[in-house]
PDB file of C-alpha atoms in Angstrom:
ATOM      1  CA  UNK A   1       9.865  -1.598  14.557  1.00  0.00           C
ATOM      2  CA  UNK A   2      11.712   1.650  14.780  1.00  0.00           C
ATOM      3  CA  UNK A   3       9.874   2.887  10.905  1.00  0.00           C
ATOM      4  CA  UNK A   4       6.736   2.092   8.638  1.00  0.00           C
ATOM      5  CA  UNK A   5       6.883   3.270   5.192  1.00  0.00           C
ATOM      6  CA  UNK A   6       3.294   4.134   3.862  1.00  0.00           C
ATOM      7  CA  UNK A   7       2.654   3.466   0.129  1.00  0.00           C
ATOM      8  CA  UNK A   8       0.167   5.189  -1.699  1.00  0.00           C
ATOM      9  CA  UNK A   9      -1.207   5.944  -5.610  1.00  0.00           C
ATOM     10  CA  UNK A  10      -3.033   9.144  -3.542  1.00  0.00           C
ATOM     11  CA  UNK A  11      -2.634  11.532  -0.661  1.00  0.00           C
ATOM     12  CA  UNK A  12      -3.835  15.112  -0.743  1.00  0.00           C
ATOM     13  CA  UNK A  13      -3.014  17.108  -2.984  1.00  0.00           C
ATOM     14  CA  UNK A  14      -3.531  13.951  -5.139  1.00  0.00           C
ATOM     15  CA  UNK A  15      -6.918  12.888  -4.827  1.00  0.00           C
ATOM     16  CA  UNK A  16      -8.182  10.047  -7.021  1.00  0.00           C
ATOM     17  CA  UNK A  17     -10.926   8.482  -4.643  1.00  0.00           C
ATOM     18  CA  UNK A  18     -11.073   7.948  -0.518  1.00  0.00           C
ATOM     19  CA  UNK A  19      -8.650   6.620  -0.016  1.00  0.00           C
ATOM     20  CA  UNK A  20      -6.371  10.199   0.314  1.00  0.00           C
ATOM     21  CA  UNK A  21      -8.924  11.010   3.027  1.00  0.00           C
ATOM     22  CA  UNK A  22      -8.655   7.800   4.787  1.00  0.00           C
ATOM     23  CA  UNK A  23      -4.946   8.171   4.885  1.00  0.00           C
ATOM     24  CA  UNK A  24      -4.498  12.600   5.765  1.00  0.00           C
ATOM     25  CA  UNK A  25      -6.910  10.559   8.539  1.00  0.00           C
ATOM     26  CA  UNK A  26      -4.667   8.066   9.812  1.00  0.00           C
ATOM     27  CA  UNK A  27      -1.132   8.763   9.326  1.00  0.00           C
ATOM     28  CA  UNK A  28      -0.880  11.023  11.491  1.00  0.00           C
ATOM     29  CA  UNK A  29      -2.036   9.514  14.031  1.00  0.00           C
ATOM     30  CA  UNK A  30       0.488   6.708  13.281  1.00  0.00           C
ATOM     31  CA  UNK A  31       3.542   9.079  13.219  1.00  0.00           C
ATOM     32  CA  UNK A  32       2.748  10.121  16.911  1.00  0.00           C
ATOM     33  CA  UNK A  33       3.230   5.961  17.705  1.00  0.00           C
ATOM     34  CA  UNK A  34       6.717   5.475  15.142  1.00  0.00           C
ATOM     35  CA  UNK A  35       8.564   7.327  12.605  1.00  0.00           C
ATOM     36  CA  UNK A  36       6.564   7.222   9.835  1.00  0.00           C
ATOM     37  CA  UNK A  37       7.324   7.721   5.934  1.00  0.00           C
ATOM     38  CA  UNK A  38       4.845   8.328   3.094  1.00  0.00           C
ATOM     39  CA  UNK A  39       5.889   6.673  -0.943  1.00  0.00           C
ATOM     40  CA  UNK A  40       3.436   8.703  -3.091  1.00  0.00           C
ATOM     41  CA  UNK A  41       3.226  10.404  -6.875  1.00  0.00           C
ATOM     42  CA  UNK A  42       3.702  14.206  -7.777  1.00  0.00           C
ATOM     43  CA  UNK A  43       4.312  16.388  -9.822  1.00  0.00           C
ATOM     44  CA  UNK A  44       7.671  15.837  -9.305  1.00  0.00           C
ATOM     45  CA  UNK A  45      10.740  14.073  -7.143  1.00  0.00           C
ATOM     46  CA  UNK A  46      10.402  16.003  -3.748  1.00  0.00           C
ATOM     47  CA  UNK A  47      10.963  15.700  -0.129  1.00  0.00           C
ATOM     48  CA  UNK A  48       9.632  17.173   2.340  1.00  0.00           C
ATOM     49  CA  UNK A  49       7.403  16.858   6.233  1.00  0.00           C
ATOM     50  CA  UNK A  50       3.914  17.331   7.213  1.00  0.00           C
ATOM     51  CA  UNK A  51       2.258  16.342  10.339  1.00  0.00           C
ATOM     52  CA  UNK A  52       5.450  14.140  11.429  1.00  0.00           C
ATOM     53  CA  UNK A  53       5.431  12.145   8.260  1.00  0.00           C
ATOM     54  CA  UNK A  54       8.374  12.642   5.852  1.00  0.00           C
ATOM     55  CA  UNK A  55       6.815  12.594   2.125  1.00  0.00           C
ATOM     56  CA  UNK A  56       9.158  11.722  -0.954  1.00  0.00           C
ATOM     57  CA  UNK A  57       6.509  12.563  -3.582  1.00  0.00           C
ATOM     58  CA  UNK A  58       7.349  10.697  -7.000  1.00  0.00           C
ATOM     59  CA  UNK A  59       6.770  12.344 -10.348  1.00  0.00           C
ATOM     60  CA  UNK A  60       5.548   9.894 -13.027  1.00  0.00           C
ATOM     61  CA  UNK A  61       8.703   8.881 -15.504  1.00  0.00           C
ATOM     62  CA  UNK A  62       5.835   8.058 -18.269  1.00  0.00           C
ATOM     63  CA  UNK A  63       3.530  10.816 -18.821  1.00  0.00           C
ATOM     64  CA  UNK A  64       0.629   9.183 -21.267  1.00  0.00           C
ATOM     65  CA  UNK A  65       0.792   5.386 -21.620  1.00  0.00           C
ATOM     66  CA  UNK A  66      -1.997   3.103 -23.758  1.00  0.00           C
ATOM     67  CA  UNK A  67      -3.719   1.134 -20.855  1.00  0.00           C
ATOM     68  CA  UNK A  68      -4.519   1.432 -17.221  1.00  0.00           C
ATOM     69  CA  UNK A  69      -2.598  -1.507 -16.161  1.00  0.00           C
ATOM     70  CA  UNK A  70       0.453  -0.539 -18.385  1.00  0.00           C
ATOM     71  CA  UNK A  71       0.209   2.864 -16.410  1.00  0.00           C
ATOM     72  CA  UNK A  72      -0.048   0.645 -12.944  1.00  0.00           C
ATOM     73  CA  UNK A  73       3.305  -0.704 -13.793  1.00  0.00           C
ATOM     74  CA  UNK A  74       4.803   2.190 -14.902  1.00  0.00           C
ATOM     75  CA  UNK A  75       3.699   3.411 -11.325  1.00  0.00           C
ATOM     76  CA  UNK A  76       4.985   1.396  -9.240  1.00  0.00           C
ATOM     77  CA  UNK A  77       8.252   1.331 -10.257  1.00  0.00           C
ATOM     78  CA  UNK A  78       8.227   5.116  -9.741  1.00  0.00           C
ATOM     79  CA  UNK A  79       6.982   4.810  -6.143  1.00  0.00           C
ATOM     80  CA  UNK A  80       9.580   1.783  -5.991  1.00  0.00           C
ATOM     81  CA  UNK A  81      12.351   4.434  -6.624  1.00  0.00           C
ATOM     82  CA  UNK A  82      10.687   6.946  -4.054  1.00  0.00           C
ATOM     83  CA  UNK A  83      10.886   3.692  -1.210  1.00  0.00           C
ATOM     84  CA  UNK A  84      14.508   3.409  -1.844  1.00  0.00           C
ATOM     85  CA  UNK A  85      15.437   6.602  -1.884  1.00  0.00           C
ATOM     86  CA  UNK A  86      14.065   6.542   1.628  1.00  0.00           C
ATOM     87  CA  UNK A  87      15.897   2.996   2.377  1.00  0.00           C
ATOM     88  CA  UNK A  88      18.814   4.920   1.135  1.00  0.00           C
ATOM     89  CA  UNK A  89      18.090   8.057   3.530  1.00  0.00           C
ATOM     90  CA  UNK A  90      17.646   6.084   6.558  1.00  0.00           C
ATOM     91  CA  UNK A  91      19.511   3.627   6.486  1.00  0.00           C
ATOM     92  CA  UNK A  92      17.235   0.897   7.744  1.00  0.00           C
ATOM     93  CA  UNK A  93      14.452  -0.866   6.269  1.00  0.00           C
ATOM     94  CA  UNK A  94      11.268  -0.354   7.715  1.00  0.00           C
ATOM     95  CA  UNK A  95       7.793  -2.063   7.852  1.00  0.00           C
ATOM     96  CA  UNK A  96       6.026  -1.696   4.038  1.00  0.00           C
ATOM     97  CA  UNK A  97       2.470  -0.802   4.078  1.00  0.00           C
ATOM     98  CA  UNK A  98       1.368  -0.473   0.941  1.00  0.00           C
ATOM     99  CA  UNK A  99      -2.944   0.923   0.215  1.00  0.00           C
ATOM    100  CA  UNK A 100      -4.497  -0.398  -2.212  1.00  0.00           C
ATOM    101  CA  UNK A 101      -4.170  -2.808  -5.561  1.00  0.00           C
ATOM    102  CA  UNK A 102      -2.458  -0.094  -7.810  1.00  0.00           C
ATOM    103  CA  UNK A 103       0.463   0.568  -5.560  1.00  0.00           C
ATOM    104  CA  UNK A 104       0.939  -3.611  -4.175  1.00  0.00           C
ATOM    105  CA  UNK A 105       3.490  -4.229  -6.836  1.00  0.00           C
ATOM    106  CA  UNK A 106       5.941  -2.029  -5.392  1.00  0.00           C
ATOM    107  CA  UNK A 107       5.794  -3.606  -1.886  1.00  0.00           C
ATOM    108  CA  UNK A 108       6.059  -6.550  -3.341  1.00  0.00           C
ATOM    109  CA  UNK A 109       9.274  -5.127  -5.078  1.00  0.00           C
ATOM    110  CA  UNK A 110      10.427  -3.744  -1.357  1.00  0.00           C
ATOM    111  CA  UNK A 111      10.110  -6.803   0.102  1.00  0.00           C
ATOM    112  CA  UNK A 112      11.916  -9.642  -1.877  1.00  0.00           C
ATOM    113  CA  UNK A 113      14.648  -6.891  -2.998  1.00  0.00           C
ATOM    114  CA  UNK A 114      14.929  -5.259   0.970  1.00  0.00           C
ATOM    115  CA  UNK A 115      13.671  -8.536   2.994  1.00  0.00           C
ATOM    116  CA  UNK A 116      11.219  -5.683   4.068  1.00  0.00           C
ATOM    117  CA  UNK A 117       7.729  -7.385   6.202  1.00  0.00           C
ATOM    118  CA  UNK A 118       4.587  -6.157   3.971  1.00  0.00           C
ATOM    119  CA  UNK A 119       2.354  -5.290   5.521  1.00  0.00           C
ATOM    120  CA  UNK A 120      -1.120  -5.283   2.681  1.00  0.00           C
ATOM    121  CA  UNK A 121      -4.444  -2.575   3.344  1.00  0.00           C
ATOM    122  CA  UNK A 122      -7.314  -3.859   1.629  1.00  0.00           C
ATOM    123  CA  UNK A 123     -10.123  -1.420   1.394  1.00  0.00           C
ATOM    124  CA  UNK A 124     -12.127  -2.594  -2.032  1.00  0.00           C
ATOM    125  CA  UNK A 125     -11.484  -5.395  -4.181  1.00  0.00           C
ATOM    126  CA  UNK A 126     -11.939  -5.526  -8.211  1.00  0.00           C
ATOM    127  CA  UNK A 127     -14.692  -8.774  -7.577  1.00  0.00           C
ATOM    128  CA  UNK A 128     -16.518  -6.080  -4.851  1.00  0.00           C
ATOM    129  CA  UNK A 129     -16.165  -3.454  -7.409  1.00  0.00           C
ATOM    130  CA  UNK A 130     -16.921  -5.008 -10.826  1.00  0.00           C
ATOM    131  CA  UNK A 131     -19.305  -7.982  -9.158  1.00  0.00           C
ATOM    132  CA  UNK A 132     -18.175  -9.799 -12.269  1.00  0.00           C
ATOM    133  CA  UNK A 133     -13.855 -10.521 -14.150  1.00  0.00           C
ATOM    134  CA  UNK A 134     -16.847 -10.167 -16.926  1.00  0.00           C
ATOM    135  CA  UNK A 135     -13.400  -8.453 -19.251  1.00  0.00           C
ATOM    136  CA  UNK A 136      -9.838  -8.838 -19.585  1.00  0.00           C
ATOM    137  CA  UNK A 137      -9.053  -5.400 -17.191  1.00  0.00           C
ATOM    138  CA  UNK A 138     -11.343  -7.125 -14.450  1.00  0.00           C
ATOM    139  CA  UNK A 139      -9.248 -10.581 -14.838  1.00  0.00           C
ATOM    140  CA  UNK A 140      -5.553  -8.425 -14.828  1.00  0.00           C
ATOM    141  CA  UNK A 141      -6.522  -6.295 -11.369  1.00  0.00           C
ATOM    142  CA  UNK A 142      -7.857  -9.441 -10.056  1.00  0.00           C
ATOM    143  CA  UNK A 143      -5.198 -11.549 -11.120  1.00  0.00           C
ATOM    144  CA  UNK A 144      -2.375  -8.543  -9.740  1.00  0.00           C
ATOM    145  CA  UNK A 145      -4.314  -7.802  -5.926  1.00  0.00           C
ATOM    146  CA  UNK A 146      -4.281 -11.987  -5.333  1.00  0.00           C
ATOM    147  CA  UNK A 147      -0.533 -11.980  -6.498  1.00  0.00           C
ATOM    148  CA  UNK A 148      -0.099  -8.676  -4.292  1.00  0.00           C
ATOM    149  CA  UNK A 149      -2.620 -10.041  -1.353  1.00  0.00           C
ATOM    150  CA  UNK A 150      -1.052 -13.956  -1.176  1.00  0.00           C
ATOM    151  CA  UNK A 151       3.093 -12.181  -0.965  1.00  0.00           C
ATOM    152  CA  UNK A 152       2.285  -9.463   1.777  1.00  0.00           C
ATOM    153  CA  UNK A 153       3.109 -10.954   5.153  1.00  0.00           C
ATOM    154  CA  UNK A 154      -0.348  -8.808   6.411  1.00  0.00           C
ATOM    155  CA  UNK A 155      -3.518  -8.508   5.057  1.00  0.00           C
ATOM    156  CA  UNK A 156      -5.076  -4.978   6.954  1.00  0.00           C
ATOM    157  CA  UNK A 157      -8.563  -5.082   6.685  1.00  0.00           C
ATOM    158  CA  UNK A 158     -11.738  -2.810   8.306  1.00  0.00           C
ATOM    159  CA  UNK A 159     -14.667  -5.023   8.020  1.00  0.00           C
ATOM    160  CA  UNK A 160     -15.364  -9.268   8.966  1.00  0.00           C
ATOM    161  CA  UNK A 161     -17.294  -9.232   5.766  1.00  0.00           C
ATOM    162  CA  UNK A 162     -13.886  -8.299   4.030  1.00  0.00           C
ATOM    163  CA  UNK A 163     -12.304 -11.415   5.393  1.00  0.00           C
ATOM    164  CA  UNK A 164     -14.715 -13.464   4.266  1.00  0.00           C
ATOM    165  CA  UNK A 165     -14.790 -12.203   0.928  1.00  0.00           C
ATOM    166  CA  UNK A 166     -10.711 -12.903   0.689  1.00  0.00           C
ATOM    167  CA  UNK A 167     -10.396 -16.247   2.366  1.00  0.00           C
ATOM    168  CA  UNK A 168     -13.498 -17.447  -0.167  1.00  0.00           C
ATOM    169  CA  UNK A 169     -12.319 -15.660  -3.318  1.00  0.00           C
ATOM    170  CA  UNK A 170      -8.248 -15.015  -2.714  1.00  0.00           C
ATOM    171  CA  UNK A 171      -7.502 -17.834  -0.478  1.00  0.00           C
ATOM    172  CA  UNK A 172      -6.134 -15.550   2.067  1.00  0.00           C
ATOM    173  CA  UNK A 173      -5.817 -18.325   5.569  1.00  0.00           C
ATOM    174  CA  UNK A 174      -7.445 -16.366   8.194  1.00  0.00           C
ATOM    175  CA  UNK A 175      -4.460 -15.891  10.137  1.00  0.00           C
ATOM    176  CA  UNK A 176      -2.963 -13.766   7.438  1.00  0.00           C
ATOM    177  CA  UNK A 177      -5.331 -10.733   8.231  1.00  0.00           C
ATOM    178  CA  UNK A 178      -5.729  -7.871  10.650  1.00  0.00           C
ATOM    179  CA  UNK A 179      -9.090  -6.134  11.696  1.00  0.00           C
ATOM    180  CA  UNK A 180      -7.632  -2.853  12.400  1.00  0.00           C
ATOM    181  CA  UNK A 181     -10.443   0.331  11.888  1.00  0.00           C
ATOM    182  CA  UNK A 182      -8.176   2.805  14.272  1.00  0.00           C
ATOM    183  CA  UNK A 183      -4.359   3.741  14.571  1.00  0.00           C
ATOM    184  CA  UNK A 184      -4.071   1.630  17.777  1.00  0.00           C
ATOM    185  CA  UNK A 185      -5.217  -1.219  16.426  1.00  0.00           C
ATOM    186  CA  UNK A 186      -3.282  -1.006  13.272  1.00  0.00           C
ATOM    187  CA  UNK A 187      -0.447  -0.596  15.249  1.00  0.00           C
ATOM    188  CA  UNK A 188      -1.578  -3.848  16.809  1.00  0.00           C
ATOM    189  CA  UNK A 189      -0.960  -5.680  13.665  1.00  0.00           C
ATOM    190  CA  UNK A 190       2.035  -3.627  13.796  1.00  0.00           C
ATOM    191  CA  UNK A 191       3.562  -5.606  16.114  1.00  0.00           C
ATOM    192  CA  UNK A 192       2.250  -9.315  15.153  1.00  0.00           C
ATOM    193  CA  UNK A 193       4.230  -9.299  12.305  1.00  0.00           C
ATOM    194  CA  UNK A 194       7.312  -8.728  15.061  1.00  0.00           C
ATOM    195  CA  UNK A 195       6.720 -11.804  16.967  1.00  0.00           C
TER     196      UNK A 195
END
């Protein structure tokens, strides 16, 4: 494996929740082991490097949106634009690793267009956050998650409870799910894709 491209909607200084800090701890460790690219939303289109990571920031093409799901689709197009730029610059199609449902569709598109192996990190799901699919918004997010998880080549989790949850509620097969709580375990999961 030559490189891994991580795609996320948050990374410092973009902080929405805990994902940003999770990635800030993880990605420099991954970068010590393999060439690492990060595609993330930003204030402008910009390429920089930090902690051994080549970072492609993508400005929002749409500044306001009538609905969160419309915004998510527009964001994924922006992330796809940044990822395509990174692939064009680097010359190789990397393993693509998306974090959270918000950026998952960009990974699905990259897999479809470039044949990139797709890894999905799942931290929570709509069912674990809301406990029920009681609204159209909950159902819409659940459907995006299900589509994204099922099209991924590997789904990475941090707990056995999440593994059971994904098998029961999203129909994922056990062999498609990898427990990875550290950079070393994540690198081992990436190696599974090469077998």
